[in-house]
Coordinates of C-alpha atoms and ligand atoms in Angstrom, one line a residue:
M800 CA 83.7 0.7 108.0
A801 CA 81.2 -0.8 105.5
I802 CA 78.3 1.3 104.4
E803 CA 74.9 -0.2 105.2
H804 CA 72.9 2.7 105.7
I805 CA 73.0 6.1 103.8
V806 CA 71.1 8.9 105.5
I807 CA 70.1 11.9 103.5
V808 CA 69.3 15.0 105.5
G809 CA 66.9 17.2 103.5
G810 CA 63.9 16.8 101.0
G811 CA 64.4 19.8 98.6
T812 CA 65.6 19.3 95.0
A813 CA 68.9 18.1 96.2
G814 CA 67.6 15.5 98.6
W815 CA 65.2 14.0 96.5
M816 CA 67.6 14.0 93.4
A817 CA 70.1 12.3 95.7
A818 CA 67.7 9.8 97.0
A819 CA 66.2 8.9 93.4
A820 CA 69.7 8.4 91.9
L821 CA 71.3 6.5 95.1
S822 CA 68.0 4.2 95.0
R823 CA 69.3 2.7 91.8
I824 CA 72.6 1.4 93.5
R825 CA 70.3 -0.5 96.1
D826 CA 69.4 -2.9 93.3
G827 CA 71.1 -6.2 94.4
S828 CA 72.5 -5.1 97.7
D829 CA 71.0 -4.6 101.4
L830 CA 71.8 -0.9 101.4
K831 CA 69.2 1.1 103.4
I832 CA 68.7 4.7 102.3
T833 CA 66.7 7.0 104.7
L834 CA 65.6 10.5 103.8
V835 CA 64.8 13.0 106.6
E836 CA 63.0 16.3 105.8
S837 CA 61.0 18.7 108.1
E838 CA 57.8 20.2 106.7
Q839 CA 58.1 22.8 109.3
I840 CA 61.3 24.2 107.7
G841 CA 60.2 23.6 104.2
T842 CA 62.4 24.0 101.0
V843 CA 63.6 27.2 99.4
G844 CA 60.8 27.2 97.0
V845 CA 62.9 28.3 94.0
G846 CA 64.9 26.8 91.3
E847 CA 62.9 26.3 88.1
A848 CA 65.3 26.8 85.2
T849 CA 67.7 23.9 84.2
I850 CA 70.5 23.2 81.5
P851 CA 70.8 20.5 79.2
P852 CA 72.7 17.7 81.2
F853 CA 69.5 17.7 83.5
V854 CA 67.8 15.9 80.5
D855 CA 70.5 13.1 80.8
F856 CA 69.7 12.8 84.5
Q857 CA 66.2 11.9 83.7
K858 CA 67.3 9.3 81.0
T859 CA 70.0 8.0 83.6
L860 CA 66.9 7.4 86.0
D861 CA 64.8 5.9 83.3
I862 CA 62.1 8.8 83.8
D863 CA 59.6 9.0 81.0
E864 CA 60.2 12.7 79.7
A865 CA 56.5 13.6 79.0
E866 CA 55.2 12.2 82.2
M867 CA 58.0 14.1 84.3
M868 CA 57.1 17.3 82.2
A869 CA 53.4 17.1 82.9
A870 CA 53.8 16.4 86.7
T871 CA 56.1 19.7 86.9
Q872 CA 54.0 22.0 84.5
A873 CA 57.4 21.9 82.4
T874 CA 58.0 23.9 79.4
F875 CA 61.4 23.3 77.1
K876 CA 64.1 25.9 77.3
L877 CA 66.7 26.5 74.5
G878 CA 68.8 29.1 76.2
I879 CA 68.7 32.4 78.1
Q880 CA 67.9 35.8 76.9
F881 CA 69.9 38.4 78.6
A882 CA 68.6 42.0 78.4
N883 CA 70.3 45.3 79.4
W884 CA 73.4 43.6 80.3
G885 CA 75.9 45.0 77.8
Q886 CA 74.0 48.2 77.8
V887 CA 70.5 49.5 78.6
G888 CA 68.3 48.5 75.7
E889 CA 70.7 45.6 74.4
S890 CA 69.9 42.0 74.4
Y891 CA 71.3 38.5 73.3
I892 CA 70.5 34.9 73.4
H893 CA 72.9 32.6 75.2
P894 CA 72.0 29.4 73.3
F895 CA 72.3 25.7 74.1
G896 CA 73.9 23.9 71.3
A897 CA 76.8 25.4 69.2
Y898 CA 77.2 28.1 66.8
G899 CA 77.7 26.1 63.4
Y900 CA 80.2 23.4 63.9
E901 CA 83.8 22.8 64.5
L902 CA 85.8 23.1 61.3
G903 CA 89.2 21.3 61.6
G904 CA 89.4 22.4 65.1
I905 CA 88.6 26.0 64.6
H906 CA 85.5 27.3 66.4
F907 CA 82.8 28.4 64.0
H908 CA 82.4 32.0 65.4
Q909 CA 86.1 32.4 64.2
V910 CA 85.2 31.3 60.8
W911 CA 82.2 33.7 60.9
H912 CA 84.5 36.5 62.0
A913 CA 86.8 35.8 58.9
L914 CA 83.8 35.8 56.5
Q915 CA 82.6 39.2 58.1
E916 CA 86.1 40.7 57.4
R917 CA 85.6 39.7 53.8
G918 CA 82.2 41.6 53.9
D919 CA 79.5 39.0 54.8
K920 CA 76.7 40.5 56.6
R921 CA 74.9 37.5 58.2
P922 CA 74.7 37.6 62.1
L923 CA 76.0 34.7 64.0
Q924 CA 72.7 34.0 65.3
V925 CA 71.7 32.7 62.1
F926 CA 74.0 29.5 62.3
N927 CA 72.7 28.6 65.7
L928 CA 69.4 26.4 65.4
E929 CA 68.3 27.0 69.2
T930 CA 68.7 30.8 68.8
M931 CA 66.6 30.8 65.7
A932 CA 64.0 28.6 67.2
A933 CA 63.9 30.9 70.3
Y934 CA 63.6 34.0 68.3
F935 CA 60.3 32.5 66.5
G936 CA 59.1 30.7 69.6
K937 CA 59.2 27.4 67.8
F938 CA 60.2 23.8 69.1
S939 CA 60.9 20.4 68.0
R940 CA 63.0 17.5 69.3
T941 CA 65.5 16.0 67.4
Q942 CA 63.8 12.7 67.2
D943 CA 60.6 14.4 65.7
Y944 CA 62.7 15.3 62.4
A945 CA 62.0 13.2 59.4
R946 CA 65.5 13.6 58.4
D947 CA 69.1 12.7 60.0
D948 CA 71.1 15.3 58.1
L949 CA 69.9 18.1 60.5
P950 CA 71.6 19.7 63.4
P951 CA 70.3 18.4 66.9
M952 CA 68.2 20.4 69.0
N953 CA 69.7 20.9 72.4
Y954 CA 67.4 21.6 75.3
A955 CA 66.6 21.7 78.9
Y956 CA 63.3 22.5 81.0
H957 CA 61.6 25.0 83.0
I958 CA 60.2 23.1 85.9
D959 CA 58.1 23.6 89.1
A960 CA 60.8 22.6 91.4
T961 CA 58.5 21.7 94.0
A962 CA 56.7 19.4 92.0
Y963 CA 59.8 17.9 90.7
A964 CA 60.9 17.0 94.4
R965 CA 57.6 15.4 94.9
F966 CA 57.9 13.3 91.6
L967 CA 61.2 12.2 92.6
R968 CA 60.0 11.3 95.9
A969 CA 57.3 8.9 94.5
Y970 CA 60.2 7.5 92.2
A971 CA 62.6 6.9 95.1
E972 CA 60.0 5.7 97.7
K973 CA 59.0 3.0 95.1
R974 CA 62.7 2.0 94.8
G975 CA 62.8 1.4 98.6
V976 CA 64.1 4.8 99.9
V977 CA 62.4 5.4 103.4
R978 CA 61.1 9.0 104.2
R979 CA 60.9 10.3 107.5
E980 CA 59.2 13.5 108.3
S981 CA 60.9 15.3 111.4
L982 CA 63.0 18.0 112.3
V983 CA 66.6 16.9 113.0
K984 CA 67.6 18.4 116.5
D985 CA 71.1 17.1 116.7
V986 CA 74.0 15.5 115.1
G987 CA 76.2 13.0 116.7
L988 CA 80.0 12.5 116.2
H989 CA 82.5 10.0 116.8
P990 CA 84.6 11.2 119.8
E991 CA 87.9 10.1 117.9
S992 CA 87.3 10.3 114.4
G993 CA 84.9 13.0 114.4
Y994 CA 82.7 11.2 111.7
V995 CA 78.9 11.6 111.8
T996 CA 77.5 8.7 113.8
G997 CA 73.9 9.6 113.7
I998 CA 71.2 12.3 113.8
T999 CA 68.8 13.0 116.4
L1000 CA 65.0 13.9 115.6
D1001 CA 62.5 16.0 117.6
N1002 CA 61.0 12.9 119.2
G1003 CA 64.4 11.9 120.5
E1004 CA 65.1 9.0 118.1
I1005 CA 68.4 8.6 117.1
I1006 CA 68.8 7.4 113.2
E1007 CA 72.3 5.9 112.9
G1008 CA 74.0 5.7 109.6
D1009 CA 77.4 4.9 107.9
F1010 CA 77.4 7.8 105.3
F1011 CA 75.5 11.1 105.2
V1012 CA 74.4 13.3 102.4
D1013 CA 73.9 16.8 103.6
C1014 CA 70.9 18.2 101.7
S1015 CA 69.7 20.7 104.4
G1016 CA 70.0 23.7 102.3
F1017 CA 71.8 26.9 103.2
R1018 CA 72.1 26.0 107.1
G1019 CA 74.3 23.0 106.1
L1020 CA 73.5 21.1 109.2
L1021 CA 75.9 18.4 108.8
I1022 CA 78.8 19.9 106.8
E1023 CA 78.9 23.3 108.7
Q1024 CA 77.1 23.1 111.7
A1025 CA 78.2 19.8 113.0
L1026 CA 81.7 19.6 110.9
N1027 CA 82.5 23.1 110.7
T1028 CA 83.9 22.6 107.3
G1029 CA 84.5 26.3 106.6
Y1030 CA 83.1 28.5 103.5
D1031 CA 85.2 30.5 100.7
E1032 CA 83.2 33.7 100.0
W1033 CA 83.2 34.9 96.5
T1034 CA 81.0 38.0 97.1
H1035 CA 83.8 40.3 95.8
Y1036 CA 83.1 38.8 92.4
L1037 CA 79.5 38.1 92.8
P1038 CA 78.3 40.9 95.1
C1039 CA 74.7 40.1 94.7
D1040 CA 73.6 38.6 98.2
R1041 CA 69.6 38.6 98.1
A1042 CA 66.7 37.6 96.2
V1043 CA 62.9 38.3 96.1
A1044 CA 61.0 35.5 94.4
L1045 CA 57.2 36.2 93.1
P1046 CA 55.4 33.7 90.7
C1047 CA 52.7 35.2 88.6
N1048 CA 50.1 33.9 86.4
R1049 CA 50.1 34.1 82.6
D1050 CA 46.6 35.1 81.7
D1051 CA 47.5 37.6 78.9
G1052 CA 47.1 34.8 76.3
T1053 CA 50.8 34.9 75.1
P1054 CA 52.4 31.6 74.5
A1055 CA 55.1 30.3 76.8
P1056 CA 58.5 31.3 75.3
P1057 CA 61.1 28.4 75.1
F1058 CA 63.8 30.5 76.9
T1059 CA 64.4 32.0 80.3
R1060 CA 64.6 35.7 80.5
A1061 CA 67.3 37.4 82.6
T1062 CA 66.9 41.2 82.6
A1063 CA 69.2 43.4 84.3
H1064 CA 68.2 46.3 86.6
S1065 CA 70.3 49.1 88.3
A1066 CA 71.6 46.6 91.1
G1067 CA 71.0 43.2 89.8
W1068 CA 68.8 41.3 87.6
Q1069 CA 65.3 39.7 87.3
W1070 CA 64.7 36.2 86.1
Q1071 CA 61.3 35.2 84.2
V1072 CA 61.0 31.5 83.9
P1073 CA 57.8 30.4 81.7
L1074 CA 56.0 27.4 83.0
Q1075 CA 52.7 25.9 81.5
T1076 CA 50.3 27.9 83.4
R1077 CA 52.4 30.5 85.4
N1078 CA 55.7 32.3 85.4
G1079 CA 58.5 31.9 87.9
N1080 CA 59.9 35.7 88.6
G1081 CA 62.3 36.8 90.9
H1082 CA 65.0 39.9 91.3
V1083 CA 68.5 39.1 92.3
Y1084 CA 70.1 42.0 93.8
C1085 CA 73.0 43.4 95.8
S1086 CA 71.9 44.8 99.4
A1087 CA 74.8 47.1 99.4
Y1088 CA 73.1 49.0 96.7
M1089 CA 69.5 48.4 97.0
E1090 CA 66.9 48.0 99.8
A1091 CA 64.4 44.9 99.7
D1092 CA 61.3 47.5 99.3
E1093 CA 62.9 48.9 96.0
A1094 CA 64.0 45.4 94.7
H1095 CA 60.4 44.2 95.4
D1096 CA 58.7 47.2 93.6
I1097 CA 61.0 46.9 90.6
L1098 CA 60.1 43.3 90.3
V1099 CA 56.1 43.8 90.6
T1100 CA 56.6 46.6 88.0
N1101 CA 58.1 44.3 85.6
L1102 CA 55.8 41.2 86.0
A1103 CA 54.0 39.9 83.2
G1104 CA 51.1 38.9 85.0
K1105 CA 49.3 39.1 88.4
P1106 CA 51.3 37.5 91.5
T1107 CA 50.0 34.1 92.5
A1108 CA 51.7 33.9 95.9
D1109 CA 53.5 36.1 98.5
P1110 CA 56.9 37.5 98.1
N1111 CA 59.7 35.1 99.2
F1112 CA 62.6 37.1 100.4
L1113 CA 66.0 35.1 100.3
R1114 CA 69.4 36.0 101.7
F1115 CA 72.6 34.2 100.3
V1116 CA 76.3 34.3 100.3
T1117 CA 78.1 33.4 97.0
G1118 CA 80.7 30.8 97.3
C1119 CA 81.3 27.2 98.2
R1120 CA 82.3 24.9 101.1
K1121 CA 86.1 24.5 101.8
K1122 CA 85.4 20.6 101.4
F1123 CA 82.3 19.3 99.8
W1124 CA 83.0 15.8 101.2
N1125 CA 84.2 15.8 104.6
K1126 CA 84.7 12.6 106.7
N1127 CA 81.7 10.6 105.8
V1128 CA 79.5 13.6 104.8
V1129 CA 79.0 14.8 101.3
A1130 CA 77.1 18.1 100.9
L1131 CA 75.0 18.7 97.8
G1132 CA 72.8 21.6 96.7
L1133 CA 72.8 24.7 98.8
A1134 CA 74.4 23.2 101.6
S1135 CA 77.5 22.9 99.2
G1136 CA 77.5 26.4 98.1
F1137 CA 75.8 28.8 96.1
M1138 CA 76.2 30.7 92.9
E1139 CA 73.4 32.8 91.7
P1140 CA 70.9 31.2 89.2
L1141 CA 72.1 33.4 86.1
E1142 CA 73.0 30.4 84.5
S1143 CA 70.9 27.9 86.1
T1144 CA 73.7 25.9 87.5
S1145 CA 72.7 24.9 90.9
I1146 CA 70.6 22.1 90.0
H1147 CA 73.3 20.9 87.4
L1148 CA 75.9 20.9 90.4
I1149 CA 73.5 18.8 92.3
N1150 CA 73.3 16.5 89.4
T1151 CA 77.1 16.2 88.8
G1152 CA 77.7 16.0 92.5
V1153 CA 75.4 12.9 92.7
N1154 CA 77.1 11.4 89.5
K1155 CA 80.4 11.7 91.1
L1156 CA 79.3 10.3 94.3
I1157 CA 78.1 7.2 92.8
A1158 CA 80.9 6.7 90.7
T1159 CA 83.5 7.2 93.6
L1160 CA 81.3 5.6 96.4
S1161 CA 82.3 2.0 97.6
L1162 CA 80.1 0.1 100.1
D1163 CA 83.1 -1.2 101.8
G1164 CA 83.8 2.1 103.5
V1165 CA 85.3 5.7 102.6
N1166 CA 88.8 6.8 102.3
E1167 CA 90.7 9.9 102.1
A1168 CA 91.6 9.5 98.4
Q1169 CA 87.9 9.6 97.5
A1170 CA 87.1 12.7 99.5
S1171 CA 90.0 14.5 98.1
T1172 CA 89.6 13.6 94.6
Y1173 CA 85.8 14.4 94.9
N1174 CA 86.8 18.0 96.6
R1175 CA 89.5 18.7 93.8
V1176 CA 87.2 18.0 90.9
T1177 CA 84.0 19.8 92.3
R1178 CA 86.2 22.8 93.3
K1179 CA 87.4 23.2 89.8
E1180 CA 83.8 22.7 88.6
Y1181 CA 82.6 25.5 90.8
E1182 CA 85.5 28.1 89.8
R1183 CA 84.9 27.4 86.2
I1184 CA 81.3 28.0 86.6
R1185 CA 82.1 31.1 88.8
D1186 CA 84.3 32.5 86.2
F1187 CA 81.6 32.3 83.5
L1188 CA 79.1 34.1 86.0
V1189 CA 81.6 36.9 86.7
L1190 CA 82.0 37.5 83.1
H1191 CA 78.4 38.6 82.9
Y1192 CA 78.9 41.3 85.2
K1193 CA 82.4 42.2 84.0
A1194 CA 81.6 42.7 80.4
T1195 CA 79.2 45.3 80.9
R1196 CA 79.6 48.9 79.6
R1197 CA 76.8 50.3 81.8
D1198 CA 77.9 53.2 83.9
D1199 CA 74.2 54.4 84.9
S1200 CA 74.6 52.9 88.6
E1201 CA 77.1 52.7 91.4
F1202 CA 76.5 48.8 91.2
W1203 CA 77.3 48.7 87.5
N1204 CA 80.1 50.9 87.9
Y1205 CA 81.5 48.4 90.7
C1206 CA 81.1 45.5 88.5
R1207 CA 82.7 47.1 85.5
T1208 CA 85.8 48.0 87.5
M1209 CA 86.1 45.2 89.9
D1210 CA 89.3 42.9 89.7
V1211 CA 88.3 39.3 88.4
P1212 CA 90.1 36.0 88.6
D1213 CA 93.2 35.7 86.5
T1214 CA 91.7 32.8 84.7
L1215 CA 88.9 34.9 83.4
T1216 CA 90.9 37.9 82.5
E1217 CA 93.1 35.3 80.4
K1218 CA 90.0 33.9 78.7
I1219 CA 88.8 37.3 77.8
E1220 CA 92.2 38.2 76.4
I1221 CA 92.6 35.4 74.2
F1222 CA 89.4 35.8 72.8
K1223 CA 90.0 39.5 71.9
A1224 CA 93.0 38.2 70.0
N1225 CA 91.6 36.2 67.5
G1226 CA 88.3 34.6 68.9
Q1227 CA 89.9 31.5 70.6
I1228 CA 88.6 29.9 73.6
F1229 CA 90.4 27.1 75.6
R1230 CA 88.0 25.0 77.8
E1231 CA 89.9 23.8 80.8
E1232 CA 89.5 21.0 83.2
D1233 CA 86.1 19.6 81.6
E1234 CA 84.4 22.8 82.2
L1235 CA 80.7 22.8 81.6
F1236 CA 80.5 26.0 79.4
T1237 CA 81.3 25.3 75.8
A1238 CA 83.1 27.9 73.2
T1239 CA 79.8 29.0 72.0
S1240 CA 78.7 29.8 75.6
W1241 CA 81.5 32.0 76.3
A1242 CA 81.5 33.5 72.6
A1243 CA 77.8 34.2 73.0
V1244 CA 78.3 36.2 76.2
M1245 CA 81.4 37.9 75.4
M1246 CA 80.0 39.1 72.0
G1247 CA 76.5 39.5 73.5
Q1248 CA 78.0 42.1 75.8
G1249 CA 80.3 43.9 73.4
I1250 CA 83.6 42.0 73.7
A1251 CA 84.7 42.0 70.3
M1252 CA 87.3 39.8 68.5
H1253 CA 90.2 42.4 67.2
G1254 CA 91.9 39.8 65.2
T1255 CA 91.3 37.1 62.9
S1256 CA 92.5 33.6 63.2
P1257 CA 94.9 32.8 60.4
M1258 CA 93.6 29.3 60.7
A1259 CA 90.1 30.6 60.2
A1260 CA 91.0 32.6 57.3
G1261 CA 92.5 29.8 55.6
V1262 CA 89.5 27.7 55.4
I1263 CA 86.9 30.1 54.5
D1264 CA 87.2 29.7 50.8
G1265 CA 86.7 26.0 51.1
V1266 CA 83.8 26.0 53.3
A1267 CA 81.6 28.7 51.9
K1268 CA 79.2 26.3 50.4
E1269 CA 79.0 24.3 53.7
V1270 CA 78.2 27.7 55.6
D1271 CA 75.5 28.6 53.2
E1272 CA 74.0 25.1 53.7
M1273 CA 74.2 25.4 57.2
E1274 CA 72.1 28.6 57.3
R1275 CA 69.5 27.2 55.1
S1276 CA 68.9 23.9 56.8
I1277 CA 68.5 25.9 60.1
K1278 CA 66.1 28.1 58.5
W1279 CA 64.2 25.3 56.8
L1280 CA 64.0 23.3 60.1
V1281 CA 62.8 26.1 62.3
Q1282 CA 59.9 27.0 59.6
Q1283 CA 58.8 23.1 59.7
M1284 CA 58.7 23.3 63.6
P1285 CA 55.5 24.1 65.6
G1286 CA 55.1 26.7 68.0
H1287 CA 56.6 25.9 71.3
Q1288 CA 53.4 26.2 73.2
Q1289 CA 51.6 24.2 70.7
Y1290 CA 54.1 21.4 71.3
V1291 CA 53.9 21.5 75.0
E1292 CA 50.2 21.3 74.9
R1293 CA 50.2 18.4 72.5
Y1294 CA 53.5 16.6 74.1
C1295 CA 53.0 17.1 78.0
P1296 CA 49.9 18.9 79.1
T1297 CA 50.1 19.3 82.8
T1298 CA 48.0 16.9 84.6
Ligands
LIG2378 P1 66.2 23.3 100.1 O1 65.2 23.4 99.2 O2 66.4 24.5 101.0 O3 66.0 22.1 101.0 C1 66.4 21.9 102.3 C2 65.7 20.8 103.0 O4 66.5 20.4 104.2 C3 64.5 20.9 103.1 O5 63.6 19.8 102.7 C4 64.2 21.1 104.8 O6 63.1 20.7 105.3 C5 65.4 20.2 105.2 N1 65.8 20.5 106.5 C6 66.8 21.6 106.7 N2 67.0 21.6 108.0 C7 66.5 20.7 108.6 C8 66.5 20.0 110.0 N3 67.0 20.5 111.0 N4 65.6 18.9 110.0 C9 65.0 18.5 109.0 N5 65.1 18.8 107.8 C10 65.9 19.9 107.5 N6 68.8 26.7 90.6 C11 68.7 26.2 89.5 O7 69.5 25.3 88.9 N7 67.9 26.9 88.4 C12 67.3 28.2 89.0 O8 66.6 28.8 88.3 C13 67.6 28.5 90.3 N8 67.0 29.6 90.8 C14 67.3 30.0 92.2 C15 66.9 31.1 92.6 C16 67.1 31.6 93.8 C17 66.7 32.9 94.3 C18 67.8 30.8 94.7 C19 68.4 31.1 96.3 C20 68.3 29.6 94.3 C21 67.9 29.1 93.0 N9 68.4 27.9 92.4 C22 68.4 27.5 91.2 C23 69.3 26.9 93.3 C24 68.1 25.9 93.8 O9 66.9 26.2 94.4 C25 68.7 24.9 94.6 O10 69.9 24.6 94.2 C26 67.7 23.5 94.8 O11 66.4 23.9 95.1 C27 68.2 22.7 95.9 O12 68.0 23.2 97.1 P2 68.2 22.3 98.2 O13 67.6 21.0 98.1 O14 69.7 22.2 98.4 O15 67.7 23.1 99.5

């Protein structure tokens, strides 16, 4: 059946990202797009840290960066600082961008390791622009440099997610997306095919559609409640199942740092996301080891300013739907699954979900091959991200609480065990199935939490004599560039002051 009407259920970050991106395929067709959202239900109200592909999402939509950043109180993000993960008192930065650069197919951290074996004392961090800029609170975009022989700056944003959804709503409505404000009361299914035929609003009106995008949040109104798709739980590997979020002001005069903070506590971890005039904060924790009151107290004790709202208590189950595309429904955002926001991957998965949907969709109708391919690729994407998140817990040396004892000793997926063992042997990292996280990401977390390379890569050892000058130059140019950069706060105030 031809697709003439796409109905999006939900107007959170997922719903409006889908609406904005899909509005671009309306051009030159009669395709109708309707988004239904309910203010009575509201949105999850969190989700402020992003990763670099999100910058490309704005570019695909021809969104002016400075305008979007001003509208969302945004700041720049160069990576995440993890504190107390390997051991209490330790910290490291997982940066965007690479350590050094690939030298003949060898990862730079392997070359660095070979240099260390020869007595070089320089830390790996001095070969990463984003880490050095983050340490010094500096920022510049690549296009600001006067020279083109310098490493690019890889960044993402911290955004006010509610303001971002509002921003995209204006974008999508301008391009013909029709918004309906109503509670969805019922979902109609075709008696034979089981395809969704329409949704019933609380005034009794039925909105019929040919294709549906379920962005209804954790409840999964279409994908789960109507289609009973099923959910694969990953709570064994990612046992945190609660969060309490609490924004605070930043009136202590400190500049907004260009990175997210993720600080581990006794049964979970706390995020701090600096926006232009406030910080987003939250404490993700495991209810088997901590009560809500204690989680809230820990968060309040560790806030950098005064709370500006009531605490928002949230529950979740880590895992994903057995199918992301079922019949004529694709689930995006929280409706499709959830992994905790340790590496800011949820909005990214909305982004890649929308991209895959647009790439796959034909207005002539849906077929099984589209759904099964979408499901297979998305499942792999989820699993590779899951492994990376699990690494943060597994690679702890903490033994100061029951929670960390569980994480340190838990079984993990074989795919992760193999990755760790190969890294220990000589620092090699194989990226599989187009996975999101790079060799630098894996190396940053493994080394940051105390997993060492025991052996030297013979290939790396073989090149170090020839690359000594290049390596010195790399360090010098990063140092020089960071010195030239303005402070991050100063940059934001000039480039995209909040409106
Ligand atoms: P929601 O925001 O819940 O929106 C659901 C929509 O569906 C709403 O508009 C609601 O009104 C509508 N709806 C539901 N039922 C009905 C109905 N019956 N009738 C009509 N409308 C209905 N992601 C990141 O990338 N970075 C982060 O830093 C990050 N931090 C997070 C922290 C926490 C604690 C949590 C839980 C999530 C975090 N996320 C983060 C994930 C991120 O918040 C979500 O991916 C993102 O907000 C998308 O949510 P959503 O649009 O799927 O759902």
